[in-house]
PDB file of C-alpha atoms and ligand atoms in Angstrom:
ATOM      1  CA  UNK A  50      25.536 -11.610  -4.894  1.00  0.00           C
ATOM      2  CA  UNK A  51      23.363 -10.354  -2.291  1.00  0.00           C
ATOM      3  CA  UNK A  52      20.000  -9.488  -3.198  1.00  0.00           C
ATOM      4  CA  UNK A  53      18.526  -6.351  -2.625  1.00  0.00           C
ATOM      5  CA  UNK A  54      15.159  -5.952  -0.568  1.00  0.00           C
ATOM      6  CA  UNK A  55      12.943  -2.958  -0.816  1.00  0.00           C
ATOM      7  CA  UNK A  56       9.517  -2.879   1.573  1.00  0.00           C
ATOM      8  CA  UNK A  57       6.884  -1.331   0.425  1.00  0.00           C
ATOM      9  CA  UNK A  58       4.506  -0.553   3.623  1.00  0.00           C
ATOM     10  CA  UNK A  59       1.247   1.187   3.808  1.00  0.00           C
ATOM     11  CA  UNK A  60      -2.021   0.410   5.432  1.00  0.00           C
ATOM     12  CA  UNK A  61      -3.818  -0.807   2.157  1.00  0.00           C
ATOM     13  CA  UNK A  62      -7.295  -0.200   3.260  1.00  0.00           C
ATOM     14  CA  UNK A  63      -7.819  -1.362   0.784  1.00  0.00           C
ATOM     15  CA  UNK A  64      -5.100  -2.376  -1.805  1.00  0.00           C
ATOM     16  CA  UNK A  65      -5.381   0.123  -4.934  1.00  0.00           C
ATOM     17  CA  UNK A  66      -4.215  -0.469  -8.527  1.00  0.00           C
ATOM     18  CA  UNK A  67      -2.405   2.421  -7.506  1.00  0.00           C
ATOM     19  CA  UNK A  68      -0.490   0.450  -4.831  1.00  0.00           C
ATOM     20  CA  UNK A  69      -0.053  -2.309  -7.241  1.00  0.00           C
ATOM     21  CA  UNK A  70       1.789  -0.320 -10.152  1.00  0.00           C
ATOM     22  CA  UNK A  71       3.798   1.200  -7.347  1.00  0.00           C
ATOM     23  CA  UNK A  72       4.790  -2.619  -6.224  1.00  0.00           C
ATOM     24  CA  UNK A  73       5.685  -3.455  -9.808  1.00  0.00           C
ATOM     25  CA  UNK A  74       8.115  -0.662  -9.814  1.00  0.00           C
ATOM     26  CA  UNK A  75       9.815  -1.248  -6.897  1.00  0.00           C
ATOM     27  CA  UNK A  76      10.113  -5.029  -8.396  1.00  0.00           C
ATOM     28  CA  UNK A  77      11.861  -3.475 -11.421  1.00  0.00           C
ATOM     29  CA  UNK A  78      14.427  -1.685  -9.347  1.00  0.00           C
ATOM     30  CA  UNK A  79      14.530  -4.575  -6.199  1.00  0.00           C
ATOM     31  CA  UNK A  80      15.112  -8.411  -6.123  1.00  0.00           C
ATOM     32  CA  UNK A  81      12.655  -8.760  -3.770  1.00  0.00           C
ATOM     33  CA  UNK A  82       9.758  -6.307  -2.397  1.00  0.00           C
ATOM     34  CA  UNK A  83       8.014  -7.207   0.901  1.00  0.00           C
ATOM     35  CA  UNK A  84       4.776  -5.428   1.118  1.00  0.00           C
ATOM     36  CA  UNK A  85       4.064  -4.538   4.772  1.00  0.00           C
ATOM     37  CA  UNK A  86       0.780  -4.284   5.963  1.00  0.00           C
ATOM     38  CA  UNK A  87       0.722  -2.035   8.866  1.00  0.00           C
ATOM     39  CA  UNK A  88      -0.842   0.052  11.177  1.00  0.00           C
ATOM     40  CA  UNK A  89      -1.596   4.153  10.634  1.00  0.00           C
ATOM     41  CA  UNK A  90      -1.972   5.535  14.468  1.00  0.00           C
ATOM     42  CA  UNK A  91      -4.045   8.318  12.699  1.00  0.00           C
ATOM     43  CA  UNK A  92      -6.736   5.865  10.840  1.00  0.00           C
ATOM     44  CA  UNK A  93      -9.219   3.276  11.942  1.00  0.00           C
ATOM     45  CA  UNK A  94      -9.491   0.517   8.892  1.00  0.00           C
ATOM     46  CA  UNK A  95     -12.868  -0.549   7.552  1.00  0.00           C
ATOM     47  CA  UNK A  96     -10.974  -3.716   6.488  1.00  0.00           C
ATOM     48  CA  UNK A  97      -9.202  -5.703   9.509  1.00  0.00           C
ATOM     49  CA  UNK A  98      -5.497  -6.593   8.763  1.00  0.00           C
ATOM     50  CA  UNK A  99      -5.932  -9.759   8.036  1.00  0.00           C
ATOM     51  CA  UNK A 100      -8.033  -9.120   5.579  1.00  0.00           C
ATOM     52  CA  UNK A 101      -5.806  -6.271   4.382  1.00  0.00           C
ATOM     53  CA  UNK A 102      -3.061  -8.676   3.683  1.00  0.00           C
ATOM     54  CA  UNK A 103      -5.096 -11.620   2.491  1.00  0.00           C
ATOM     55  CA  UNK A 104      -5.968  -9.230  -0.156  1.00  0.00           C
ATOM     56  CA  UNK A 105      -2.976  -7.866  -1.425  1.00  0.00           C
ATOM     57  CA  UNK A 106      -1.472 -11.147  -1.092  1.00  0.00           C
ATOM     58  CA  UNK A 107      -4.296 -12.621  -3.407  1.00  0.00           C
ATOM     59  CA  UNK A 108      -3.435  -9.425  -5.879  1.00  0.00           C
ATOM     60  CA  UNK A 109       0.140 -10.418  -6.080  1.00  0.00           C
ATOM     61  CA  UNK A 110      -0.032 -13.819  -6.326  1.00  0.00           C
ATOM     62  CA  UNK A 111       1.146 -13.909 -10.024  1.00  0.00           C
ATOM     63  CA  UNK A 112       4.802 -11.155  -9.143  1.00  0.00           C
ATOM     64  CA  UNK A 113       7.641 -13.394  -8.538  1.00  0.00           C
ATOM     65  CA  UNK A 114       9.775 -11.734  -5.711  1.00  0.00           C
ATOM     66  CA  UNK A 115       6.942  -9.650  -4.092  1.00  0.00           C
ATOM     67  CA  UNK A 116       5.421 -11.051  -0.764  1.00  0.00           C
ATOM     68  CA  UNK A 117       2.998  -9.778   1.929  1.00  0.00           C
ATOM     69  CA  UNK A 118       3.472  -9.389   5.690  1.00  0.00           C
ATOM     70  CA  UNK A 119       2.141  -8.411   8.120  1.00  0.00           C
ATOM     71  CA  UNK A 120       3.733  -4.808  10.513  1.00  0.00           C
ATOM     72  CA  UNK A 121       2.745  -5.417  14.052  1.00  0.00           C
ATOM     73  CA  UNK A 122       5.136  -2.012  15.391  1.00  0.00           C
ATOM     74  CA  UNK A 123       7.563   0.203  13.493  1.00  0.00           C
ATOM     75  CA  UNK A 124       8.623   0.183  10.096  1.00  0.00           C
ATOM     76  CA  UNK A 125      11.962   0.759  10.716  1.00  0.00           C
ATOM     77  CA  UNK A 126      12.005  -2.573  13.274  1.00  0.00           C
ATOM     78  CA  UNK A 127      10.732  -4.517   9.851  1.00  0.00           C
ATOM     79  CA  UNK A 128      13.128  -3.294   7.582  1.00  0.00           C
ATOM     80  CA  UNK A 129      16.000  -4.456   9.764  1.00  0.00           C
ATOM     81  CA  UNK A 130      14.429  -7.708  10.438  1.00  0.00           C
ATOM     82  CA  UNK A 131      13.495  -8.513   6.684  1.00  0.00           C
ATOM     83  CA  UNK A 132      17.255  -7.109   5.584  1.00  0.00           C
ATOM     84  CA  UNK A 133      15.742  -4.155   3.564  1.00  0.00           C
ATOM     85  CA  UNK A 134      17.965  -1.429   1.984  1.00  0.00           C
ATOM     86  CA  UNK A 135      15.287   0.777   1.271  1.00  0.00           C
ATOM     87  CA  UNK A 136      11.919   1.873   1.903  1.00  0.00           C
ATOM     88  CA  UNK A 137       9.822   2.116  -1.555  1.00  0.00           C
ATOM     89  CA  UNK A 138       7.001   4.587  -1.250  1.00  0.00           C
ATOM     90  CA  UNK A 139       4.793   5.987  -4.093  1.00  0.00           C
ATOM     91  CA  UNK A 140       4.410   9.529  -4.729  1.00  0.00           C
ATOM     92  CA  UNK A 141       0.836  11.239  -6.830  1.00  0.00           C
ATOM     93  CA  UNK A 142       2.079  14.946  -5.909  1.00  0.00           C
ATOM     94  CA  UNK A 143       3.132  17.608  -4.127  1.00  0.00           C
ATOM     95  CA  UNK A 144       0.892  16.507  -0.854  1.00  0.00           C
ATOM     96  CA  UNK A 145       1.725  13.228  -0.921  1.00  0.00           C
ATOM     97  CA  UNK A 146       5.467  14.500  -0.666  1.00  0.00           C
ATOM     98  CA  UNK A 147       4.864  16.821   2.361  1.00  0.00           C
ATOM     99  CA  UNK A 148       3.540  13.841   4.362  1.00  0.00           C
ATOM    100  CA  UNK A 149       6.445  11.148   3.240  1.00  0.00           C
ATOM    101  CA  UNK A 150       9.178  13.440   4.106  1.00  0.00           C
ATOM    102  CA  UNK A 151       8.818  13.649   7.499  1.00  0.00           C
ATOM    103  CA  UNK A 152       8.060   9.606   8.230  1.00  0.00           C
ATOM    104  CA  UNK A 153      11.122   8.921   5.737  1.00  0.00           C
ATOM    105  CA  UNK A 154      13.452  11.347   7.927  1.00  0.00           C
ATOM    106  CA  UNK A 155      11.764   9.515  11.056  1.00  0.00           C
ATOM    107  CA  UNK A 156      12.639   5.814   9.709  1.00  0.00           C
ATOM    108  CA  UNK A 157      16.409   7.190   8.406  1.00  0.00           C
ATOM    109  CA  UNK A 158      16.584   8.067  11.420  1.00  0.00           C
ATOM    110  CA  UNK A 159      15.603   4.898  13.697  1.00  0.00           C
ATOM    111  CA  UNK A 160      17.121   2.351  11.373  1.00  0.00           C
ATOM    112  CA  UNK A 161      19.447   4.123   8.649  1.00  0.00           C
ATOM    113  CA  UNK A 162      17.363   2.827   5.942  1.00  0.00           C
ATOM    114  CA  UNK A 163      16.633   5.226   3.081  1.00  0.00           C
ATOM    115  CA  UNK A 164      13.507   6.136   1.533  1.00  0.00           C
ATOM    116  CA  UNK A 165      13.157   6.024  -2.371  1.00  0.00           C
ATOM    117  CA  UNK A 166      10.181   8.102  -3.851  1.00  0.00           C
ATOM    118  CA  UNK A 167       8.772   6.498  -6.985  1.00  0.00           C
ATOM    119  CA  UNK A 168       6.610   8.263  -9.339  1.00  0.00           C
ATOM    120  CA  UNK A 169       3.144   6.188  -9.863  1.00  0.00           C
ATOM    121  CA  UNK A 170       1.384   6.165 -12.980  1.00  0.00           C
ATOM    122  CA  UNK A 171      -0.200   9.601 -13.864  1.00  0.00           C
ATOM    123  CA  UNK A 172      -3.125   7.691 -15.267  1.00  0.00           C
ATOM    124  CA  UNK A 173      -3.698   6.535 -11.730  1.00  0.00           C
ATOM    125  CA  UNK A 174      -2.939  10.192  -9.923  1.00  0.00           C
ATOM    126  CA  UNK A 175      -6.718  10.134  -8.782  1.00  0.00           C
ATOM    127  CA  UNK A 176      -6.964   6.542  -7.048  1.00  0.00           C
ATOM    128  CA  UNK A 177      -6.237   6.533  -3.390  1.00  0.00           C
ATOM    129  CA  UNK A 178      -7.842   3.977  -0.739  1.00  0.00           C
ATOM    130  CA  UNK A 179      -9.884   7.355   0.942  1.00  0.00           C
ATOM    131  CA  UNK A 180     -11.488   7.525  -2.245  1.00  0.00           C
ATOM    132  CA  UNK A 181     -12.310   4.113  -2.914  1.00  0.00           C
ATOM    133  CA  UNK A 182     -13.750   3.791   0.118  1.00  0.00           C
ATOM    134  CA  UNK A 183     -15.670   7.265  -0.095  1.00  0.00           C
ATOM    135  CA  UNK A 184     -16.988   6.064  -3.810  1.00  0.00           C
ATOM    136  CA  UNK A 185     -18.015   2.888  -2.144  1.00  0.00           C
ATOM    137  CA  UNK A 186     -19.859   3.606   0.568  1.00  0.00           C
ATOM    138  CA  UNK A 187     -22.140   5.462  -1.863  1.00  0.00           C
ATOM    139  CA  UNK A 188     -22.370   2.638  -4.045  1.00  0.00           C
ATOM    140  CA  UNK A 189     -20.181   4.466  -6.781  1.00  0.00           C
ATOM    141  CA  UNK A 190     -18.348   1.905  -9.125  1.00  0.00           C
ATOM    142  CA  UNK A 191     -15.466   1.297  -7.917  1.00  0.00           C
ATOM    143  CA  UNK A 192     -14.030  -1.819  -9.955  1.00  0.00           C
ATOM    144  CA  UNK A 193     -11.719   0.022 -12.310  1.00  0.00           C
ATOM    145  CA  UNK A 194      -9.465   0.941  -9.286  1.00  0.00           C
ATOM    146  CA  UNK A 195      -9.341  -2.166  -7.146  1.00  0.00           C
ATOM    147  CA  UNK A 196      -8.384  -5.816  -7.993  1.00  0.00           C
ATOM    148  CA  UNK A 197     -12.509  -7.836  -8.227  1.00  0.00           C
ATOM    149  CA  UNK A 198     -11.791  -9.650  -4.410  1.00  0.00           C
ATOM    150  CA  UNK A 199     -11.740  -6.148  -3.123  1.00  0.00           C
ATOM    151  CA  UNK A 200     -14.249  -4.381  -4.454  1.00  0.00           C
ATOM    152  CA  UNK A 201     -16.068  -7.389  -3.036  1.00  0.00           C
ATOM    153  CA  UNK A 202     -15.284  -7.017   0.054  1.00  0.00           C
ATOM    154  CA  UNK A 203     -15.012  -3.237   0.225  1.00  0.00           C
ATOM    155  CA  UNK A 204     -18.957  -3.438  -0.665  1.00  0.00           C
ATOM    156  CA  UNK A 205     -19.893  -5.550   1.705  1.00  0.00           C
ATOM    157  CA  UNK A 206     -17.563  -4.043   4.558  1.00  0.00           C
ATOM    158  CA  UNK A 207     -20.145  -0.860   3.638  1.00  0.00           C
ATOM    159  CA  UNK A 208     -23.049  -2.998   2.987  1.00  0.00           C
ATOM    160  CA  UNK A 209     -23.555  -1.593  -0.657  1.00  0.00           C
ATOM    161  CA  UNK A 210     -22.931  -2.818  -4.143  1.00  0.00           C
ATOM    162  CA  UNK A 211     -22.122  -0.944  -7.144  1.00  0.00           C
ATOM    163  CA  UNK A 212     -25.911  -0.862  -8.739  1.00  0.00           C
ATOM    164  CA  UNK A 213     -26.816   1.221  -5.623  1.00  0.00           C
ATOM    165  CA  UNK A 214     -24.677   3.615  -7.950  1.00  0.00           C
ATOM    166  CA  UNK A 215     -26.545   3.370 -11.283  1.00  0.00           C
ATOM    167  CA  UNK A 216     -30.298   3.345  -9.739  1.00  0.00           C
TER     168      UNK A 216
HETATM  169  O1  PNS B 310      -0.962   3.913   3.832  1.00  0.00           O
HETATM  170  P1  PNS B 310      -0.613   4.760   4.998  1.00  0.00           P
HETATM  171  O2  PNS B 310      -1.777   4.835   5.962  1.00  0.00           O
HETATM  172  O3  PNS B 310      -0.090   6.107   4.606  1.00  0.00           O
HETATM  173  O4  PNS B 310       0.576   3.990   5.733  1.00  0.00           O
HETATM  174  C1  PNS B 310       1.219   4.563   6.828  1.00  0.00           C
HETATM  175  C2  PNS B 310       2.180   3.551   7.473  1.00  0.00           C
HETATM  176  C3  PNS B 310       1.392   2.321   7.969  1.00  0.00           C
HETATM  177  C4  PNS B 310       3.213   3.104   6.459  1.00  0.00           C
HETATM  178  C5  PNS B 310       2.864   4.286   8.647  1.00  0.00           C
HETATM  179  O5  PNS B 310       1.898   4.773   9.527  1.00  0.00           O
HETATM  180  C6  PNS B 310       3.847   3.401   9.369  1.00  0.00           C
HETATM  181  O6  PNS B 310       4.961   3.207   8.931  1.00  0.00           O
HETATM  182  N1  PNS B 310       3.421   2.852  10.531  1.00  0.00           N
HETATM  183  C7  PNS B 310       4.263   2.007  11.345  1.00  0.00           C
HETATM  184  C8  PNS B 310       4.700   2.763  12.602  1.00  0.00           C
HETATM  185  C9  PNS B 310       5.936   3.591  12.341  1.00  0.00           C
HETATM  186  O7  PNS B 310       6.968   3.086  11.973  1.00  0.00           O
HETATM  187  N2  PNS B 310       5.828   4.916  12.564  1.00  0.00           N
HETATM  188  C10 PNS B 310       6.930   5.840  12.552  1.00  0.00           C
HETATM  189  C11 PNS B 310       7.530   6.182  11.223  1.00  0.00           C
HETATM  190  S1  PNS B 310       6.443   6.765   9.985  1.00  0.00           S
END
């Protein structure tokens, strides 16, 4: 039987818990799920991608069938190239919806793949990597929401630590 691939892309800057509940439910539904590390036009990364994927890979380590690669160009391009029948992307609400719909009519569109929207955790509805990096660069606590390795290096990307926080 042929087994069925689902990537789950984003630009991880930097890799959530959020992100990694949404991995282990594409797992559930997908024999494999390639995470794709990629590049948002509309963003400049504090962390560089290698880092990015370093990362995640590091916070996946343990998920049989989930790997980590790098997205040099277009989604769609990756999804044919890895043999992916869908896209898995994570939805927190209403807003996150309005901005998915459009990219997942764009990537139907170059590459016939379809999108599947996955409900995240609600428990989790207030991580996102914006915040992480906003509660960071303040020296807010941010190790309940990111694997330890990233909180590491989100604080030093800022040059901060989490007692800056508590003083
Ligand atoms: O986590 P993000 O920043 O919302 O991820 C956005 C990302 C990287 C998945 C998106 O920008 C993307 O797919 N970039 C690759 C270029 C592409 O395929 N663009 C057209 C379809 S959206």
């Amino acid at each position: 039987m042929t087994s069925r691939i689902a990537v789950c892309p984003g630009s991880f800057d930097p890799v959530t818990v959020g992100h990694l509940d949404l991995v282990r439910r594409a797992r559930s539904l997908f024999d494999e799920v390639v995470v794709a590390v990629g590049i948002n036009a509309g963003k400049s990364p504090l962390l560089d991608a290698q880092a990015r994927i370093d990362l995640f890979a590091g916070a996946v380590a343990d998920l049989d069938g989930v790997r980590v690669e790098r997205m040099p160009g277009l989604l769609a391009d990756l999804c044919r190239e890895v043999g992916a029948s869908a896209i898995v992307k994570g939805l927190r609400g209403g807003a996150d919806f309005d901005a998915e719909h459009p990219m997942a009519l764009m990537n139907r569109h170059l590459s016939e793949v379809e999108t599947v929207f996955v409900i995240g955790d609600p428990a989790l509805a207030h991580v996102s990597s914006s915040m992480v990096k906003d509660v960071a660069r303040y020296g807010g606590d941010i190790t309940d929401v990111v694997p330890p390795r990233v909180a590491e290096a989100v604080y030093t990307a800022f040059g901060t630590d989490v007692k800056d926080g508590a003083r």
